XYZ file of N, CA and C in Angstrom:
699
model
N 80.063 165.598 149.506
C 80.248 166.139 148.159
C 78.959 165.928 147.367
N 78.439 166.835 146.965
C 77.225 166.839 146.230
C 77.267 167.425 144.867
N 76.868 166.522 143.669
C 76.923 167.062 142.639
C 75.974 168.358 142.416
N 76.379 169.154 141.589
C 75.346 170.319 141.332
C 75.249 170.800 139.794
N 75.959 170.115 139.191
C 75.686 170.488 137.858
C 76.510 169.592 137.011
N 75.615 169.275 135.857
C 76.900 168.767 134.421
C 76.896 169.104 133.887
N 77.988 169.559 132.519
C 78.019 170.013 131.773
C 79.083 169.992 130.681
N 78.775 170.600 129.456
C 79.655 170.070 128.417
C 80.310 171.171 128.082
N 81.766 170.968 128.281
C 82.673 171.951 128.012
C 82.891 172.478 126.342
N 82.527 173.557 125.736
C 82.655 173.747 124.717
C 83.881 174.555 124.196
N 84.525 174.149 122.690
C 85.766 174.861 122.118
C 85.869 176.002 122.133
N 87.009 176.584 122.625
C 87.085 177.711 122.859
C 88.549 178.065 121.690
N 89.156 177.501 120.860
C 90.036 177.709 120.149
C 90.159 176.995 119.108
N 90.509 177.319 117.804
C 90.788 176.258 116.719
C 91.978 175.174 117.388
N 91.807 174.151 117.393
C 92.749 173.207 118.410
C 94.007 172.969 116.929
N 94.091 172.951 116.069
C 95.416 172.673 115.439
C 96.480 173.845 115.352
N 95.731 175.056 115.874
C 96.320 175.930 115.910
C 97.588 175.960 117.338
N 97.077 174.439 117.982
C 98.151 174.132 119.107
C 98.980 173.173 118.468
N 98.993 172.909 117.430
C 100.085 171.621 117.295
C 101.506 172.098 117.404
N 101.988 173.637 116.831
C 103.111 173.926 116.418
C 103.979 173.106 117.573
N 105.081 172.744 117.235
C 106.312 171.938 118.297
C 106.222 170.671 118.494
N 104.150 170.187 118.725
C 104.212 169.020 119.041
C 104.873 168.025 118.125
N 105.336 166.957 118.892
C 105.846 165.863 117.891
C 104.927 164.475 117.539
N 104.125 165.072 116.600
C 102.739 164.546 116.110
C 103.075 163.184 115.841
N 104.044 162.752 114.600
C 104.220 161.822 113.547
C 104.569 160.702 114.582
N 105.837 160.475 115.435
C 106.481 159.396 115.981
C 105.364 158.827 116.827
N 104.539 159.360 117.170
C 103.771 159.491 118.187
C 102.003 158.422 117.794
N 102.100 158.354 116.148
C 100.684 158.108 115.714
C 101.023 156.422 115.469
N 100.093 155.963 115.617
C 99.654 154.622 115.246
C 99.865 154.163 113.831
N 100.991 153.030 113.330
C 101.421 152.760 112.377
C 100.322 152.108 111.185
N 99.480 151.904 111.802
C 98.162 151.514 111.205
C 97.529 152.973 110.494
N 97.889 154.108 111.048
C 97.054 155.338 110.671
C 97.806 156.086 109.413
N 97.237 155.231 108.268
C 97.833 155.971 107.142
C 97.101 157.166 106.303
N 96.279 157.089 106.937
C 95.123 158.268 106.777
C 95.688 159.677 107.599
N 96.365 159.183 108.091
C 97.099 160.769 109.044
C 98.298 160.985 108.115
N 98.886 160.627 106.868
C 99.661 161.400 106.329
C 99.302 162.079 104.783
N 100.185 162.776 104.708
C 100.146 163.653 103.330
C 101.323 163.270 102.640
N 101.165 163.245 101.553
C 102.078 163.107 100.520
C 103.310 164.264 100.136
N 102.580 165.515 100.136
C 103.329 166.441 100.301
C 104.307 166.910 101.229
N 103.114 166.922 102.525
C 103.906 167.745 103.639
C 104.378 166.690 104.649
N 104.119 165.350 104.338
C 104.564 164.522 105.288
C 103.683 163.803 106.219
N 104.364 162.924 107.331
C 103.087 162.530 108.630
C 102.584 164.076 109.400
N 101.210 164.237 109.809
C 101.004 165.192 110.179
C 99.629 164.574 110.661
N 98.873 165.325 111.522
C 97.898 164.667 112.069
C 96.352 165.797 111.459
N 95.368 164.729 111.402
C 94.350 165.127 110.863
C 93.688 165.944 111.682
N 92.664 166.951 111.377
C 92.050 168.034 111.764
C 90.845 167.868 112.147
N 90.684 168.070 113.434
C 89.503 167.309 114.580
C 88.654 167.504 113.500
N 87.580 166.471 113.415
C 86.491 166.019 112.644
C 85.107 167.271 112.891
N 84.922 167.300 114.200
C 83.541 168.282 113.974
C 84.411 169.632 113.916
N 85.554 170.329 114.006
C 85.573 171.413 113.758
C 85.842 171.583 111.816
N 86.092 170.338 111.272
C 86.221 170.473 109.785
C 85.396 170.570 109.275
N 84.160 169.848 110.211
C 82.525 170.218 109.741
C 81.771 171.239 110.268
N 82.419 171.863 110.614
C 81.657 173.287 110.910
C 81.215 173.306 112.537
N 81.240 172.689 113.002
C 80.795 172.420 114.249
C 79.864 171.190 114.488
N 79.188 170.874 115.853
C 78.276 169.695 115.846
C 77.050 169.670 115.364
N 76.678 170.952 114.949
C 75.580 170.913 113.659
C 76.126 170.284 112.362
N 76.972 170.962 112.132
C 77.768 170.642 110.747
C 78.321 169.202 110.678
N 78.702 168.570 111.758
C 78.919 167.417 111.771
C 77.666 166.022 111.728
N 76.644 166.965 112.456
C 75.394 165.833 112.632
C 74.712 165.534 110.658
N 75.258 166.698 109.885
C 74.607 167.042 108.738
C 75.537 166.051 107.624
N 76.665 166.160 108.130
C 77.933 165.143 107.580
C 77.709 163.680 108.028
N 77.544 163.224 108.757
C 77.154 161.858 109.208
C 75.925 161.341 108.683
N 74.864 161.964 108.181
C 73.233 161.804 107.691
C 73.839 161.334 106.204
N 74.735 162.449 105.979
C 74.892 162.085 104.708
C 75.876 161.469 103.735
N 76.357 160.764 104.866
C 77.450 159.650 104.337
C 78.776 160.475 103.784
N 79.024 161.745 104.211
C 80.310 162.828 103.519
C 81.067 161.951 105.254
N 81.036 161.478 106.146
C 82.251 161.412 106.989
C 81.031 160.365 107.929
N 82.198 159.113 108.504
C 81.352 158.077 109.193
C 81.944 158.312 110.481
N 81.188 157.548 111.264
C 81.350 157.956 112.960
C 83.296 157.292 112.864
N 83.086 155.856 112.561
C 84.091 155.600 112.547
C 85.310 155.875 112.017
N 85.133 156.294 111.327
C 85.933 157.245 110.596
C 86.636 158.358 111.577
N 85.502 159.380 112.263
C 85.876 160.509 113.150
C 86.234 159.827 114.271
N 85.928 159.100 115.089
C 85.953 158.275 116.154
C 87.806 158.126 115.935
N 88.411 157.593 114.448
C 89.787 157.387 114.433
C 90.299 158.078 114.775
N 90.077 159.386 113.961
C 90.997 160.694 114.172
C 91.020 161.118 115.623
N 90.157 160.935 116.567
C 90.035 161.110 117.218
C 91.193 160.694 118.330
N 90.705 158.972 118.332
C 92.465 158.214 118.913
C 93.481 158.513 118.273
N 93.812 158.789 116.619
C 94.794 159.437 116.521
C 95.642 160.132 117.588
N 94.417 161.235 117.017
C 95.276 162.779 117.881
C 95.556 162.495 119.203
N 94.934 161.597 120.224
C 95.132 161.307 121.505
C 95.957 160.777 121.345
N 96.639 159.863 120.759
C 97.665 158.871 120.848
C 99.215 159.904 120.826
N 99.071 160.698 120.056
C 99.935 161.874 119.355
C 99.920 163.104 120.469
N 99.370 163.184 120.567
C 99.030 164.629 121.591
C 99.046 164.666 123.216
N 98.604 163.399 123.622
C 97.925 163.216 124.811
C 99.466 163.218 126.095
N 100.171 162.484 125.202
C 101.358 161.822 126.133
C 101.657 163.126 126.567
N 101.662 164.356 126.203
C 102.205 165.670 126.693
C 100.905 165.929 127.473
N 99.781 166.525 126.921
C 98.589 167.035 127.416
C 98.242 166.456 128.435
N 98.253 165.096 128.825
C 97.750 164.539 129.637
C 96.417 164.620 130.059
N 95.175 164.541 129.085
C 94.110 164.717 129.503
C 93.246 163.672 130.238
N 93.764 162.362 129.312
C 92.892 160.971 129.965
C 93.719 160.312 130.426
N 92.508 159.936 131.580
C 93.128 158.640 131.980
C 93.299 157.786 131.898
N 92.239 157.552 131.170
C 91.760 155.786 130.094
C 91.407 156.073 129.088
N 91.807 155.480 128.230
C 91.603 155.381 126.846
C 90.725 154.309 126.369
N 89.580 154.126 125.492
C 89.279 153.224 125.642
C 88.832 152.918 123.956
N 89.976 152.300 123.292
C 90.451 151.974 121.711
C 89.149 151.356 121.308
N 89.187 150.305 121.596
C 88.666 149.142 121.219
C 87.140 149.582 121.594
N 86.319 149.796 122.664
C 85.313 149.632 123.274
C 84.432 151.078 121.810
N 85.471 152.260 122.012
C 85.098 153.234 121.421
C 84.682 152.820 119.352
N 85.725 152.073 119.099
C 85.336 151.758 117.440
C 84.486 150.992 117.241
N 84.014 150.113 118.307
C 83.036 148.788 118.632
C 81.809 149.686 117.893
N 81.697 150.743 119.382
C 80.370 151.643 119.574
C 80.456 152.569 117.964
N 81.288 153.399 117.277
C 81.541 153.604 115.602
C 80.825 152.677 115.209
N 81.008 151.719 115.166
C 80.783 150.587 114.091
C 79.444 150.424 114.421
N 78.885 150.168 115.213
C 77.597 149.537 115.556
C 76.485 151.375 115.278
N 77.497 152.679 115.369
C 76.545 153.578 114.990
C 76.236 153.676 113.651
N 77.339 152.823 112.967
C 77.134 153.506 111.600
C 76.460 152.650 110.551
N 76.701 151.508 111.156
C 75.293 150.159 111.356
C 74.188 150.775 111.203
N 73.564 151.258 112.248
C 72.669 151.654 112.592
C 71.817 152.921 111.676
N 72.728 154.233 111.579
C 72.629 155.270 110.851
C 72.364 154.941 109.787
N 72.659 153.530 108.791
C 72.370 153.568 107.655
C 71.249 152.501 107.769
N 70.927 152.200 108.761
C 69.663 151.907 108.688
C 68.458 152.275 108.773
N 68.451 153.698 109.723
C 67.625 154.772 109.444
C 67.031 155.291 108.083
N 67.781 155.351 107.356
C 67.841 155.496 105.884
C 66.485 156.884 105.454
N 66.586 157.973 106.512
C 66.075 158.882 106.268
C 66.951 160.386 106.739
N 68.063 159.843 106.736
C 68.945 161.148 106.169
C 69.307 162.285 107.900
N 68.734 161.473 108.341
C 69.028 161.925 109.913
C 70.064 161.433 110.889
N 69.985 162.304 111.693
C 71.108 162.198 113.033
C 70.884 162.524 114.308
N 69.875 162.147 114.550
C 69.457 162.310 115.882
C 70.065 162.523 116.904
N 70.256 163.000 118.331
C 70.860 163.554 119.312
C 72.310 163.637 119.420
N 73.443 162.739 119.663
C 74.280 162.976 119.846
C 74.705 162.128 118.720
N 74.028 160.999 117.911
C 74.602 159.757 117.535
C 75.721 160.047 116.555
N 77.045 159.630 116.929
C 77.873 159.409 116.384
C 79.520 160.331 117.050
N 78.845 161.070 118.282
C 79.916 162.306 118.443
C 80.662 161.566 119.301
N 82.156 161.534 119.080
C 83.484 160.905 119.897
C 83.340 161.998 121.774
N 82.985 161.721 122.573
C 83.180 162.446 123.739
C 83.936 161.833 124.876
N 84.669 162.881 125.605
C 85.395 162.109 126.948
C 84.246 162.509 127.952
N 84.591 161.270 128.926
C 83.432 161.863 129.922
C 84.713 161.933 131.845
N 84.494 162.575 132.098
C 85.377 163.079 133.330
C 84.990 161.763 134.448
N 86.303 161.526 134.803
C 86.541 160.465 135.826
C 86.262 160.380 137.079
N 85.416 160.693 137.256
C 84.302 160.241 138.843
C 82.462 159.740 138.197
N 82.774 159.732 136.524
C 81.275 159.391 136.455
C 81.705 158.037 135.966
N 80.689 157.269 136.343
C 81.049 155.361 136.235
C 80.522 155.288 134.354
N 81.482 154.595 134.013
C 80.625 153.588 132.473
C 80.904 152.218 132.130
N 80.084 151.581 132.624
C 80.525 150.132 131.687
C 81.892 149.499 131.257
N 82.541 149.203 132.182
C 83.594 148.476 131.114
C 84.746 149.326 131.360
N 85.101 150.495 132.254
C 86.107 151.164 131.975
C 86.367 151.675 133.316
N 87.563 151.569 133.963
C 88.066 152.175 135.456
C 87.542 153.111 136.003
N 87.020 153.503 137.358
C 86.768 154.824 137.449
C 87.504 155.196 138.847
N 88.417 156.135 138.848
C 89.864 156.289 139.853
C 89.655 157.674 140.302
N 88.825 158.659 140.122
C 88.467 159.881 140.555
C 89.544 160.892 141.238
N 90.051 160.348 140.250
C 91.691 161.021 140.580
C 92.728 160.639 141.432
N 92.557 159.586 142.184
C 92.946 159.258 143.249
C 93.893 157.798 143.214
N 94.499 157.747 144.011
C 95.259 156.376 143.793
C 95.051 155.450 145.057
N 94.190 156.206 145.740
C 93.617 155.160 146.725
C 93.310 153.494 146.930
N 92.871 153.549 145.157
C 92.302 152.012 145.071
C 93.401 151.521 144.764
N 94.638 151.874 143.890
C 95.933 150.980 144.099
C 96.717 151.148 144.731
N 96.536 151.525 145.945
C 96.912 151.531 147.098
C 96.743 150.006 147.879
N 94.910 150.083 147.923
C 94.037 148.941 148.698
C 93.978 149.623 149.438
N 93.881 150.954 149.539
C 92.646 151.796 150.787
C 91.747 151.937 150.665
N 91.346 152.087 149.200
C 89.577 152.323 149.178
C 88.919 151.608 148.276
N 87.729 151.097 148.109
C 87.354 150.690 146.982
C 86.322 151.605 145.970
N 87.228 152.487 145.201
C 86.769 153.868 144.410
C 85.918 153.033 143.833
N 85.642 152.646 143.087
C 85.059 151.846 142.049
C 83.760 151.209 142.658
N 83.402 150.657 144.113
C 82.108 150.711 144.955
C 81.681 152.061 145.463
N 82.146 152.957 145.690
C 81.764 154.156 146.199
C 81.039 155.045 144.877
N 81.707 154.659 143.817
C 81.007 155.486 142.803
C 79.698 154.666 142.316
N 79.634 153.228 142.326
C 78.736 152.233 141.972
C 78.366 152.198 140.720
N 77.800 151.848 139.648
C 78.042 150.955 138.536
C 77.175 152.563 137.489
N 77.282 152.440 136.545
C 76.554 153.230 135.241
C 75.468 154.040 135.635
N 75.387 154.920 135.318
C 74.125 155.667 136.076
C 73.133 156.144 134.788
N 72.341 156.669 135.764
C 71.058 157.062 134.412
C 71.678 158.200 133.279
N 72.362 159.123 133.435
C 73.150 160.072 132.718
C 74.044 159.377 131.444
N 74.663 158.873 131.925
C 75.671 158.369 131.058
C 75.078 156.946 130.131
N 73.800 156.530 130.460
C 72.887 155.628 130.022
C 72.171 156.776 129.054
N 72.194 157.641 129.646
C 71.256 158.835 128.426
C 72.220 159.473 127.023
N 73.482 159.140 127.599
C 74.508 159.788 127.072
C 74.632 158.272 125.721
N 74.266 157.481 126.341
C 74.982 155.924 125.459
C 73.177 155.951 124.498
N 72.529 156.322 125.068
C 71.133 156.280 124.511
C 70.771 156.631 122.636
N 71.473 158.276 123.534
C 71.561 159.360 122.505
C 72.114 159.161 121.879
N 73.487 158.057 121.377
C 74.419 157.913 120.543
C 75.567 158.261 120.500
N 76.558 158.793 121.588
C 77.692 159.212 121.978
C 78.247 157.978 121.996
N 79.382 158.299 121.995
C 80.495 157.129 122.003
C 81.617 157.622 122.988
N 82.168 156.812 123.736
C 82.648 156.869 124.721
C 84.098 156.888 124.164
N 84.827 157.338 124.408
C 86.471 157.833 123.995
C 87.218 157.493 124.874
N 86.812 157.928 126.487
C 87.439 157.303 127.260
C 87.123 158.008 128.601
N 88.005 158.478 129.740
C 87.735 158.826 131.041
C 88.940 159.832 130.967
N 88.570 161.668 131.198
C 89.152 162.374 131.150
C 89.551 162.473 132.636
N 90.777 163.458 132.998
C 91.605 163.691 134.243
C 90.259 164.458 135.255
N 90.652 164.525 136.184
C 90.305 165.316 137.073
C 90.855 165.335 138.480
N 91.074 166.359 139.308
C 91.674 166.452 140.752
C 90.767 165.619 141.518
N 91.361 165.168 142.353
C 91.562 164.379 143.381
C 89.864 164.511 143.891
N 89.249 163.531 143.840
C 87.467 163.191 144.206
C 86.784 164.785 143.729
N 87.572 165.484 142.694
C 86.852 166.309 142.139
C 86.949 167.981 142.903
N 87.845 167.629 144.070
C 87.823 168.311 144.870
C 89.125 170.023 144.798
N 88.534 170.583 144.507
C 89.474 171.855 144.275
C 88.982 172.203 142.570
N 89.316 173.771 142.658
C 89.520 173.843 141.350
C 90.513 174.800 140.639
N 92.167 174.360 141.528
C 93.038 174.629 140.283
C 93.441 173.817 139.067
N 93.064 172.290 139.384
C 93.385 171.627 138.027
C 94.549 170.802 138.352
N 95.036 170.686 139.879
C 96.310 170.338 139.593
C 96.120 168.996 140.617
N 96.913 167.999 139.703
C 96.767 166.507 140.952
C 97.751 165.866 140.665
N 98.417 166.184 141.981
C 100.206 165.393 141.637
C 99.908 163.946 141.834
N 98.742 163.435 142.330
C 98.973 161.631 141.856
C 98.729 161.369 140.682
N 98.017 161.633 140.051
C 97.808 161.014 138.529
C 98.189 161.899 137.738
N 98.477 163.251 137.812
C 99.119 164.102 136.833
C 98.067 164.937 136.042
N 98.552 166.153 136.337
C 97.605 167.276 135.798
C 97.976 167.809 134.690
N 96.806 168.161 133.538
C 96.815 168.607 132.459
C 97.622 169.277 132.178
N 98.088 169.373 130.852
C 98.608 170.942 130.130
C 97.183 171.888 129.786
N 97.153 172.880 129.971
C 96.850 174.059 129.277
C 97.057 173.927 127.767
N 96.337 173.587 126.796
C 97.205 173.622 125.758
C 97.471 174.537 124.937
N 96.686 176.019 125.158
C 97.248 177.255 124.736
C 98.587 177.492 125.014
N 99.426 176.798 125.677
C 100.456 176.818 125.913
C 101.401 175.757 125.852
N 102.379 175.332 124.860
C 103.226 174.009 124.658
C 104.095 173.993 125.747
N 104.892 175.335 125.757
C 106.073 175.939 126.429
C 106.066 175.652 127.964
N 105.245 175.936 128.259
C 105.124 176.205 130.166
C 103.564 175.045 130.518
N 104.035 173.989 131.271
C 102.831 173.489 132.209
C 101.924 174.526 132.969
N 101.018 175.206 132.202
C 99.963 175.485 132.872
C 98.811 175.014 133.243
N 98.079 174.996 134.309
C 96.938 174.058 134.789
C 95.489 174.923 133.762
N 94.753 173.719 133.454
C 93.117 174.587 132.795
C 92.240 174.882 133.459
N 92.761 174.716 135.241
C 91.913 175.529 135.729
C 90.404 174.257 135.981
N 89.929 174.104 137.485
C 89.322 173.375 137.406
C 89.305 172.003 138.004
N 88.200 171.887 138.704
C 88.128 170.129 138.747
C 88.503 169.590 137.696
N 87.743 170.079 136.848
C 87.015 169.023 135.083
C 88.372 169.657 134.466
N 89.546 169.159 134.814
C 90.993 169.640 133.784
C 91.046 169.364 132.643
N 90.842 168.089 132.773
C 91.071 167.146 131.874
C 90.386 166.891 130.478
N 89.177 167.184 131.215
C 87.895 167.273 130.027
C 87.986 168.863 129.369
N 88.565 169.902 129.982
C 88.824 171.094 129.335
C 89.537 171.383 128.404
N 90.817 170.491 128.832
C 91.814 170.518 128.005
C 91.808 169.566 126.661
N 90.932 168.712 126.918
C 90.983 167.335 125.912
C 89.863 168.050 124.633
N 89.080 168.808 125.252
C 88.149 169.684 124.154
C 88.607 170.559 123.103
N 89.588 171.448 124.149
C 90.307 172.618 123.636
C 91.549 172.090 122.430
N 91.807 170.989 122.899
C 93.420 170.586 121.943
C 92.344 169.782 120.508
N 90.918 169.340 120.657
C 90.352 168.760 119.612
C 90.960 166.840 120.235
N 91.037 166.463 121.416
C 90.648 164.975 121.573
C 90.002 164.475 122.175
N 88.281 165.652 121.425
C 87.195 164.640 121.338
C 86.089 165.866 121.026
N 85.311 165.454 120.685
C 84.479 166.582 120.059
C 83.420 167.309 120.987
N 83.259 166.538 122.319
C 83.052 167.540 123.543
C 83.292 166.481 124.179
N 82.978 167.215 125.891
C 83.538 166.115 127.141
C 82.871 167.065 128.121
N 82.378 166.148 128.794
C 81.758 166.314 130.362
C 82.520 166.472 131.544
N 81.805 167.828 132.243
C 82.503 167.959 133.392
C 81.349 168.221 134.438
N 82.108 168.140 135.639
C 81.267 168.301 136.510
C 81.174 169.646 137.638
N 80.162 170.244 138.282
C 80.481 171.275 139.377
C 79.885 170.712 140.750
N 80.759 170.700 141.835
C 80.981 169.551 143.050
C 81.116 170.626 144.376
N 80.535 170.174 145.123
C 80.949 170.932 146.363
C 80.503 170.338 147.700
């Protein structure tokens, strides 16, 4: 299996325009009082870079103190927390590690103190589960390793230069999106760990098509402001 390309899956739909049915509220973190309205009730907040116009619009919002990483970084686990249990995009979530990295950007950003936002710094991203990071499982779809047949986690071997470029640039790690089985196929579908929803669709389990399911789908629904996939053969 040889990698041949990475790449970042971009939005292809206003993602709240999928909430209708979901059952947002029961679903959110009792701590997240920032996800309700007074009016209309608990309801979940509206992915962060599409409120800013996109990741231009967002890099321009972060310079200028109108919205903090940590801040977006929340909404972010929000909506996963709320959304995900259906969608099934990740596999790991990674709460804690992800607001750490917020906090320490926004540290940082205001220490710059020249009104900038350099490469990625501050954008919530999933990164697809056969690429290794620091601190967080990597199961490549497979259930091999809790099995004790394989040791996934030596075969992939520790952080690589990419995802070191990715932590460089200022991304923040969200967590480890789905993908089929060592990446292998691309309908999207992996009955051991469980394959995505489609989320153009609430109604019917449809697959997104794809190794990189997970990271397609986690883009498209808005839980995370892009995500990495891979092309394998």
């Amino acid at each position: 299996m040889m990698l041949r390309s990475i790449s970042a899956h971009l939005r292809v739909a206003p993602p709240d325009l999928l909430l209708r049915g979901m059952p947002s509220a029961a679903a959110l973190p009792a701590s997240s009082s920032a996800n309700r309205n007074s009016s209309t009730g608990a309801h979940l907040r509206e992915d962060p870079v599409v409120a800013a116009g996109g990741l231009a619009g967002y890099a321009v919002a972060l310079a200028e103190g109108s919205v903090t990483a940590a801040e977006a970084t929340q909404v972010y686990l929000a909506r996963i927390a709320a959304l995900d249990g259906k969608l099934q995009c990740y596999e790991h979530v990674a709460t804690d590690a992800a607001m750490e990295q917020a906090a320490d950007t926004d540290s940082s950003t205001a220490q710059l103190g020249d009104g900038s936002c350099p490469g990625l710094r501050g954008v919530p991203i999933g990164v697809k589960d056969i690429v290794a990071i620091s601190g967080m499982p990597v199961r490549c779809g497979s259930a091999l390793e809790d099995l004790g047949i394989l040791d996934v986690t030596s075969v992939v071997g520790p952080e690589g230069s990419f995802v070191q470029s990715l932590r460089a640039a200022g991304a923040i790690f969200l967590g480890k999106t789905k993908t089929v089985e060592f990446a292998s196929g691309g309908l999207g579908i992996n009955p051991v760990r469980g394959t995505p929803w489609n989320p153009a669709d609430l109604s019917v389990h449809r697959t997104p098509g794809g190794s990189s399911s997970g990271s397609a789908a986690g883009v498209a629904a808005g839980l995370c402001a892009l995500s990495i996939g891979t092309g394998t053969s």
